[in-house]
mmCIF file of C-alpha atoms in Angstrom:
data_model
loop_
_atom_site.group_PDB
_atom_site.id
_atom_site.type_symbol
_atom_site.label_atom_id
_atom_site.label_comp_id
_atom_site.label_asym_id
_atom_site.label_seq_id
_atom_site.Cartn_x
_atom_site.Cartn_y
_atom_site.Cartn_z
ATOM 1 C CA MET A 15 12.148 9.443 4.157
ATOM 2 C CA THR A 16 11.400 8.418 0.567
ATOM 3 C CA SER A 17 10.885 11.419 -1.696
ATOM 4 C CA LYS A 18 7.960 11.454 -4.066
ATOM 5 C CA THR A 19 8.713 10.848 -7.734
ATOM 6 C CA GLN A 20 8.120 13.839 -9.968
ATOM 7 C CA MET A 21 4.767 13.683 -11.767
ATOM 8 C CA ILE A 22 4.859 13.639 -15.560
ATOM 9 C CA GLU A 23 1.994 14.713 -17.826
ATOM 10 C CA THR A 24 2.310 13.021 -21.180
ATOM 11 C CA THR A 25 0.617 11.033 -23.928
ATOM 12 C CA ALA A 26 1.518 7.351 -24.082
ATOM 13 C CA ARG A 27 1.234 4.825 -26.905
ATOM 14 C CA VAL A 28 -0.834 1.665 -26.443
ATOM 15 C CA GLU A 29 1.221 -1.481 -26.970
ATOM 16 C CA ARG A 30 -1.519 -3.908 -25.980
ATOM 17 C CA ASN A 31 -5.024 -3.683 -24.554
ATOM 18 C CA ARG A 32 -5.872 -7.323 -23.991
ATOM 19 C CA GLU A 33 -9.109 -8.706 -22.607
ATOM 20 C CA ILE A 34 -8.359 -11.320 -19.937
ATOM 21 C CA VAL A 35 -11.960 -12.349 -19.320
ATOM 22 C CA SER A 36 -15.143 -10.431 -20.044
ATOM 23 C CA GLY A 37 -15.022 -7.096 -18.211
ATOM 24 C CA TYR A 38 -11.312 -7.220 -17.239
ATOM 25 C CA ARG A 39 -8.394 -6.023 -19.354
ATOM 26 C CA LEU A 40 -4.630 -5.545 -19.241
ATOM 27 C CA LEU A 41 -3.414 -2.286 -20.787
ATOM 28 C CA THR A 42 0.288 -1.865 -21.625
ATOM 29 C CA LEU A 43 1.563 1.649 -22.398
ATOM 30 C CA SER A 44 4.864 2.888 -23.799
ATOM 31 C CA PHE A 45 6.167 6.291 -22.694
ATOM 32 C CA GLU A 46 8.677 8.441 -24.522
ATOM 33 C CA GLN A 47 10.776 8.745 -21.384
ATOM 34 C CA ASP A 48 11.715 6.277 -18.686
ATOM 35 C CA PHE A 49 11.014 7.112 -15.046
ATOM 36 C CA PRO A 50 11.117 5.207 -11.764
ATOM 37 C CA VAL A 51 7.908 3.844 -10.261
ATOM 38 C CA ARG A 52 7.332 2.245 -6.880
ATOM 39 C CA ALA A 53 5.016 -0.581 -5.901
ATOM 40 C CA GLY A 54 1.673 0.945 -4.895
ATOM 41 C CA GLN A 55 1.809 4.064 -7.077
ATOM 42 C CA PHE A 56 -0.891 4.855 -9.616
ATOM 43 C CA ALA A 57 -1.629 6.888 -12.742
ATOM 44 C CA MET A 58 -4.495 9.036 -13.997
ATOM 45 C CA LEU A 59 -5.423 7.844 -17.498
ATOM 46 C CA LYS A 60 -7.818 8.976 -20.206
ATOM 47 C CA ALA A 61 -8.381 7.936 -23.798
ATOM 48 C CA HIS A 62 -6.661 10.640 -25.871
ATOM 49 C CA SER A 63 -9.481 11.094 -28.363
ATOM 50 C CA CYS A 64 -12.248 10.972 -25.759
ATOM 51 C CA HIS A 65 -13.948 14.241 -24.788
ATOM 52 C CA GLU A 66 -16.572 12.652 -22.522
ATOM 53 C CA PRO A 67 -16.015 11.910 -19.707
ATOM 54 C CA LEU A 68 -13.703 14.851 -19.210
ATOM 55 C CA LEU A 69 -11.725 13.565 -16.217
ATOM 56 C CA ARG A 70 -9.038 10.897 -16.124
ATOM 57 C CA ARG A 71 -9.465 7.630 -14.243
ATOM 58 C CA ALA A 72 -7.131 6.465 -11.458
ATOM 59 C CA LEU A 73 -5.523 3.065 -12.138
ATOM 60 C CA ALA A 74 -2.900 1.291 -10.055
ATOM 61 C CA ILE A 75 0.391 0.541 -11.778
ATOM 62 C CA TYR A 76 0.238 -3.222 -12.184
ATOM 63 C CA ARG A 77 3.728 -3.919 -13.461
ATOM 64 C CA ALA A 78 6.780 -2.172 -14.897
ATOM 65 C CA GLU A 79 7.270 -4.140 -18.117
ATOM 66 C CA GLY A 80 10.613 -2.572 -19.063
ATOM 67 C CA PRO A 81 12.183 0.815 -19.794
ATOM 68 C CA GLY A 82 9.347 3.244 -20.456
ATOM 69 C CA GLN A 83 6.630 0.586 -20.330
ATOM 70 C CA LEU A 84 3.918 0.172 -17.691
ATOM 71 C CA SER A 85 0.885 -2.094 -17.538
ATOM 72 C CA PHE A 86 -2.465 -1.516 -15.861
ATOM 73 C CA LEU A 87 -4.966 -4.211 -14.883
ATOM 74 C CA TYR A 88 -8.468 -2.747 -14.849
ATOM 75 C CA GLN A 89 -12.133 -3.565 -14.698
ATOM 76 C CA VAL A 90 -14.363 -2.040 -17.357
ATOM 77 C CA LEU A 91 -16.829 -0.243 -15.137
ATOM 78 C CA GLY A 92 -18.175 3.155 -16.182
ATOM 79 C CA ARG A 93 -17.613 5.510 -19.109
ATOM 80 C CA GLY A 94 -13.931 6.255 -18.437
ATOM 81 C CA THR A 95 -12.770 2.638 -18.407
ATOM 82 C CA GLU A 96 -15.174 1.803 -21.231
ATOM 83 C CA ALA A 97 -13.425 4.434 -23.368
ATOM 84 C CA LEU A 98 -10.035 2.994 -22.421
ATOM 85 C CA SER A 99 -11.201 -0.500 -23.352
ATOM 86 C CA GLN A 100 -11.939 0.646 -26.924
ATOM 87 C CA ILE A 101 -8.380 1.800 -27.667
ATOM 88 C CA GLU A 102 -6.436 -0.551 -29.898
ATOM 89 C CA SER A 103 -2.678 -0.984 -30.352
ATOM 90 C CA GLU A 104 -0.904 2.214 -31.444
ATOM 91 C CA GLY A 105 -3.726 4.272 -29.921
ATOM 92 C CA ARG A 106 -2.970 7.073 -27.483
ATOM 93 C CA VAL A 107 -3.690 7.599 -23.788
ATOM 94 C CA ASP A 108 -3.303 10.851 -21.835
ATOM 95 C CA ALA A 109 -1.474 10.135 -18.588
ATOM 96 C CA LEU A 110 -0.394 11.688 -15.310
ATOM 97 C CA VAL A 111 2.202 9.345 -13.800
ATOM 98 C CA PRO A 112 3.570 8.273 -11.330
ATOM 99 C CA LEU A 113 1.304 9.459 -8.522
ATOM 100 C CA GLY A 114 1.000 8.777 -4.788
ATOM 101 C CA ASN A 115 3.298 7.037 -2.351
ATOM 102 C CA GLY A 116 4.455 3.436 -2.372
ATOM 103 C CA TRP A 117 3.805 0.445 -0.147
ATOM 104 C CA LEU A 118 7.358 0.392 1.201
ATOM 105 C CA ASP A 119 7.875 4.150 1.671
ATOM 106 C CA SER A 120 9.337 5.218 4.983
ATOM 107 C CA SER A 121 7.063 8.267 4.742
ATOM 108 C CA LEU A 122 4.227 5.988 5.919
ATOM 109 C CA VAL A 123 5.186 6.962 9.456
ATOM 110 C CA HIS A 124 2.270 9.104 10.614
ATOM 111 C CA PRO A 125 3.264 11.943 12.964
ATOM 112 C CA ALA A 126 0.509 11.060 15.423
ATOM 113 C CA PHE A 127 1.396 7.357 15.503
ATOM 114 C CA PRO A 128 5.161 7.039 14.936
ATOM 115 C CA GLU A 129 5.727 4.273 17.440
ATOM 116 C CA ASN A 130 3.901 1.712 15.277
ATOM 117 C CA HIS A 131 5.966 2.294 12.129
ATOM 118 C CA ASP A 132 9.568 2.632 13.189
ATOM 119 C CA LYS A 133 10.812 -0.651 11.746
ATOM 120 C CA GLU A 134 10.289 -2.973 8.833
ATOM 121 C CA GLU A 135 8.886 -6.349 9.790
ATOM 122 C CA PRO A 136 10.558 -9.419 8.221
ATOM 123 C CA ARG A 137 7.298 -11.172 7.346
ATOM 124 C CA ALA A 138 4.580 -9.935 4.997
ATOM 125 C CA ILE A 139 0.904 -10.791 4.636
ATOM 126 C CA VAL A 140 -0.715 -9.438 1.467
ATOM 127 C CA VAL A 141 -4.530 -9.364 1.412
ATOM 128 C CA ALA A 142 -6.116 -8.468 -1.933
ATOM 129 C CA GLY A 143 -9.757 -8.432 -2.945
ATOM 130 C CA GLY A 144 -10.904 -8.403 -6.563
ATOM 131 C CA ILE A 145 -9.308 -5.719 -8.709
ATOM 132 C CA GLY A 146 -7.371 -4.586 -5.625
ATOM 133 C CA SER A 147 -4.849 -7.171 -6.823
ATOM 134 C CA ALA A 148 -3.700 -4.565 -9.366
ATOM 135 C CA SER A 149 -1.983 -2.643 -6.560
ATOM 136 C CA VAL A 150 -0.123 -5.573 -4.991
ATOM 137 C CA LEU A 151 1.585 -7.561 -7.767
ATOM 138 C CA MET A 152 4.698 -5.342 -7.812
ATOM 139 C CA LEU A 153 4.659 -5.319 -3.999
ATOM 140 C CA CYS A 154 4.664 -9.123 -3.801
ATOM 141 C CA ASP A 155 7.471 -9.335 -6.335
ATOM 142 C CA GLU A 156 9.578 -6.782 -4.434
ATOM 143 C CA LEU A 157 8.949 -8.429 -1.064
ATOM 144 C CA ALA A 158 10.079 -11.761 -2.508
ATOM 145 C CA ARG A 159 13.243 -10.194 -3.924
ATOM 146 C CA ARG A 160 13.978 -8.590 -0.546
ATOM 147 C CA GLY A 161 13.745 -11.973 1.126
ATOM 148 C CA ASN A 162 10.613 -11.219 3.153
ATOM 149 C CA GLU A 163 8.599 -14.301 4.045
ATOM 150 C CA THR A 164 5.407 -13.458 2.160
ATOM 151 C CA GLN A 165 1.928 -14.996 2.378
ATOM 152 C CA ILE A 166 -0.797 -13.929 -0.083
ATOM 153 C CA PHE A 167 -4.531 -14.034 0.651
ATOM 154 C CA PHE A 168 -6.577 -13.322 -2.478
ATOM 155 C CA GLY A 169 -10.366 -13.139 -2.598
ATOM 156 C CA ALA A 170 -12.767 -12.697 -5.513
ATOM 157 C CA ALA A 171 -16.496 -12.941 -6.057
ATOM 158 C CA THR A 172 -16.295 -15.825 -8.558
ATOM 159 C CA GLU A 173 -13.782 -17.936 -10.454
ATOM 160 C CA ARG A 174 -14.195 -15.693 -13.521
ATOM 161 C CA VAL A 175 -13.396 -12.577 -11.494
ATOM 162 C CA ALA A 176 -10.365 -14.286 -9.946
ATOM 163 C CA TRP A 177 -8.868 -15.016 -13.361
ATOM 164 C CA GLY A 178 -9.773 -11.517 -14.548
ATOM 165 C CA CYS A 179 -7.992 -9.979 -11.561
ATOM 166 C CA GLY A 180 -4.628 -11.543 -12.291
ATOM 167 C CA LEU A 181 -4.701 -14.900 -10.532
ATOM 168 C CA ASP A 182 -2.288 -16.315 -13.125
ATOM 169 C CA ASP A 183 0.279 -13.612 -12.354
ATOM 170 C CA LEU A 184 -0.045 -14.069 -8.583
ATOM 171 C CA ARG A 185 0.511 -17.812 -8.954
ATOM 172 C CA GLU A 186 3.611 -17.233 -11.094
ATOM 173 C CA LEU A 187 5.261 -15.548 -8.102
ATOM 174 C CA ALA A 188 5.437 -18.994 -6.458
ATOM 175 C CA LEU A 189 4.556 -17.522 -3.055
ATOM 176 C CA PRO A 190 2.182 -19.216 -0.573
ATOM 177 C CA LEU A 191 -1.291 -18.284 -1.820
ATOM 178 C CA THR A 192 -4.671 -18.763 -0.145
ATOM 179 C CA LEU A 193 -7.580 -18.247 -2.549
ATOM 180 C CA THR A 194 -11.236 -17.667 -1.724
ATOM 181 C CA THR A 195 -14.328 -16.979 -3.790
ATOM 182 C CA ASP A 196 -17.639 -15.761 -2.443
ATOM 183 C CA ASP A 197 -19.549 -18.523 -4.253
ATOM 184 C CA GLY A 198 -17.027 -21.314 -3.735
ATOM 185 C CA SER A 199 -16.385 -21.745 -7.468
ATOM 186 C CA LEU A 200 -12.609 -21.674 -6.868
ATOM 187 C CA GLY A 201 -10.600 -22.096 -3.696
ATOM 188 C CA GLU A 202 -12.201 -21.778 -0.271
ATOM 189 C CA CYS A 203 -15.820 -20.647 -0.146
ATOM 190 C CA GLY A 204 -16.371 -17.344 1.658
ATOM 191 C CA PHE A 205 -14.620 -14.058 2.307
ATOM 192 C CA VAL A 206 -10.841 -13.757 2.276
ATOM 193 C CA THR A 207 -10.858 -12.332 5.800
ATOM 194 C CA ALA A 208 -11.805 -15.757 7.238
ATOM 195 C CA PRO A 209 -8.532 -17.557 6.373
ATOM 196 C CA LEU A 210 -6.621 -14.384 7.256
ATOM 197 C CA GLU A 211 -8.065 -14.432 10.768
ATOM 198 C CA ARG A 212 -7.276 -18.154 11.079
ATOM 199 C CA HIS A 213 -3.708 -17.463 10.037
ATOM 200 C CA LEU A 214 -3.271 -14.766 12.679
ATOM 201 C CA ARG A 215 -4.988 -16.844 15.350
ATOM 202 C CA GLU A 216 -2.431 -19.592 14.710
ATOM 203 C CA GLY A 217 0.448 -17.166 15.233
ATOM 204 C CA GLY A 218 1.090 -16.187 11.610
ATOM 205 C CA GLY A 219 1.064 -12.489 12.410
ATOM 206 C CA GLU A 220 4.145 -12.496 14.612
ATOM 207 C CA GLY A 221 6.741 -10.136 13.145
ATOM 208 C CA ALA A 222 4.498 -9.384 10.165
ATOM 209 C CA THR A 223 3.079 -6.420 8.310
ATOM 210 C CA ILE A 224 -0.276 -6.740 6.549
ATOM 211 C CA TYR A 225 -0.665 -4.988 3.180
ATOM 212 C CA THR A 226 -4.247 -4.785 1.931
ATOM 213 C CA CYS A 227 -6.127 -3.425 -1.063
ATOM 214 C CA GLY A 228 -9.650 -4.197 -2.214
ATOM 215 C CA PRO A 229 -13.266 -3.297 -1.481
ATOM 216 C CA TRP A 230 -13.694 -0.845 1.387
ATOM 217 C CA VAL A 231 -15.710 -3.298 3.496
ATOM 218 C CA MET A 232 -12.969 -5.924 3.110
ATOM 219 C CA MET A 233 -10.185 -3.530 4.114
ATOM 220 C CA ARG A 234 -12.199 -2.323 7.082
ATOM 221 C CA ARG A 235 -12.489 -5.919 8.325
ATOM 222 C CA VAL A 236 -8.784 -6.570 7.650
ATOM 223 C CA ALA A 237 -7.940 -3.493 9.737
ATOM 224 C CA GLU A 238 -10.150 -4.762 12.580
ATOM 225 C CA ILE A 239 -8.493 -8.186 12.527
ATOM 226 C CA ALA A 240 -5.021 -6.654 12.406
ATOM 227 C CA ALA A 241 -5.816 -4.477 15.431
ATOM 228 C CA GLN A 242 -7.244 -7.464 17.308
ATOM 229 C CA TYR A 243 -3.994 -9.414 16.869
ATOM 230 C CA SER A 244 -1.694 -6.353 17.172
ATOM 231 C CA VAL A 245 -0.305 -6.686 13.643
ATOM 232 C CA ARG A 246 0.886 -3.656 11.712
ATOM 233 C CA CYS A 247 -1.421 -2.987 8.724
ATOM 234 C CA LEU A 248 -1.129 -0.743 5.673
ATOM 235 C CA ALA A 249 -4.082 -0.122 3.342
ATOM 236 C CA SER A 250 -4.208 1.280 -0.184
ATOM 237 C CA LEU A 251 -7.434 3.258 -0.432
ATOM 238 C CA GLU A 252 -9.648 3.931 -3.407
ATOM 239 C CA ALA A 253 -11.627 7.156 -3.660
ATOM 240 C CA PRO A 254 -13.265 9.187 -6.435
ATOM 241 C CA MET A 255 -10.567 11.443 -7.909
ATOM 242 C CA GLY A 256 -10.892 14.470 -10.112
ATOM 243 C CA CYS A 257 -7.296 15.600 -10.575
ATOM 244 C CA GLY A 258 -4.961 13.075 -8.917
ATOM 245 C CA PHE A 259 -2.551 15.682 -7.531
ATOM 246 C CA GLY A 260 -4.383 17.273 -4.586
ATOM 247 C CA VAL A 261 -6.054 20.344 -6.066
ATOM 248 C CA CYS A 262 -9.713 19.303 -6.293
ATOM 249 C CA VAL A 263 -9.842 17.750 -2.775
ATOM 250 C CA GLY A 264 -12.415 15.284 -4.063
ATOM 251 C CA CYS A 265 -10.766 12.187 -2.593
ATOM 252 C CA VAL A 266 -10.454 13.104 1.083
ATOM 253 C CA VAL A 267 -10.913 10.505 3.819
ATOM 254 C CA ALA A 268 -11.472 11.082 7.532
ATOM 255 C CA VAL A 269 -8.511 10.170 9.759
ATOM 256 C CA LYS A 270 -7.728 10.061 13.454
ATOM 257 C CA HIS A 271 -5.459 12.828 14.668
ATOM 258 C CA GLU A 272 -4.485 14.698 17.786
ATOM 259 C CA GLY A 273 -6.201 18.006 18.380
ATOM 260 C CA PRO A 274 -9.603 19.480 17.495
ATOM 261 C CA ASP A 275 -11.482 18.611 14.316
ATOM 262 C CA GLY A 276 -10.511 20.705 11.356
ATOM 263 C CA TYR A 277 -8.268 20.529 8.322
ATOM 264 C CA GLY A 278 -6.108 17.875 9.991
ATOM 265 C CA SER A 279 -9.136 15.583 10.277
ATOM 266 C CA TYR A 280 -8.831 14.603 6.628
ATOM 267 C CA ARG A 281 -6.210 13.324 4.205
ATOM 268 C CA ARG A 282 -6.199 13.377 0.401
ATOM 269 C CA VAL A 283 -5.931 9.873 -0.986
ATOM 270 C CA CYS A 284 -4.084 11.051 -4.104
ATOM 271 C CA THR A 285 -1.222 12.978 -2.489
ATOM 272 C CA ASP A 286 -1.162 11.787 1.144
ATOM 273 C CA GLY A 287 -1.665 8.167 0.022
ATOM 274 C CA SER A 288 -2.970 6.129 -1.513
ATOM 275 C CA VAL A 289 -1.266 3.904 1.076
ATOM 276 C CA PHE A 290 -2.016 4.712 4.734
ATOM 277 C CA PRO A 291 -1.439 3.063 8.109
ATOM 278 C CA ALA A 292 -4.781 1.329 8.645
ATOM 279 C CA GLU A 293 -5.153 2.428 12.263
ATOM 280 C CA ILE A 294 -5.357 6.128 11.398
ATOM 281 C CA ILE A 295 -8.369 5.699 9.098
ATOM 282 C CA LYS A 296 -11.845 6.362 10.523
ATOM 283 C CA TRP A 297 -13.338 3.328 8.818
ATOM 284 C CA GLU A 298 -16.856 3.775 10.178
ATOM 285 C CA VAL A 299 -17.069 7.423 9.084
ATOM 286 C CA ASN A 300 -15.713 6.745 5.608
ATOM 287 C CA ALA A 301 -17.888 3.660 5.103
ATOM 288 C CA MET A 302 -20.880 5.925 4.447
ATOM 289 C CA ALA A 303 -19.155 7.216 1.298
ATOM 290 C CA HIS A 304 -18.226 3.740 0.078
#
């Protein structure tokens, strides 16, 4: 079982904070010490000089740029990310990092459902929606290096959002990529779950694992399709977080489990995830909070 990396609380220096398109930015931070990170982990970040809002914001680690350097792709949405967007080079960011599990952790075996996660499948299907792409770039790169046959399905609302959510970087991986936009301005018109379902219907799910991150409604549909075609599916969940290390219990999600309802009915996204086997999530129950 993969052990969790020790969390570090530190202040990082801003190397770059580049706007990709309006509302989407790429933040690169330098840390005084180097530490290992795994695809799918995240950080809690806050502008160093900012007193309001008080709490840090959870951002997926987009890429490890080099020793002691990490980048974060984020959408400017709310006061926390707005404050981050104002920091220029040589500015400072308070950080808790690295947090959560990784996409390829063996600890993703759930005690109630071990039979579905006892082997690594040779093929990979990555389904990302919007800024959910921030969680999967390192995953796609690692899968390619491992020799896994990898197919990417990437959906965005518009062409502008697609470019803002790292389409250039996904294309640079040179992996098979199916692109959709809700308005048809780029790629196939419609939701990304439509070509995914076509792919599985044509036999593309045999020997595959689906990895998905994006809007809750998208991941819920991906989980339904995966179950329909009996394909293993892992989902990286987003939830409001106060602390990022399990104390505030503000990010719990309802899960399926054996036994009566109680404490075991919930998992903390920050410390038990953020990556979970999709079939243990009570998607209908949690949808009310998303």
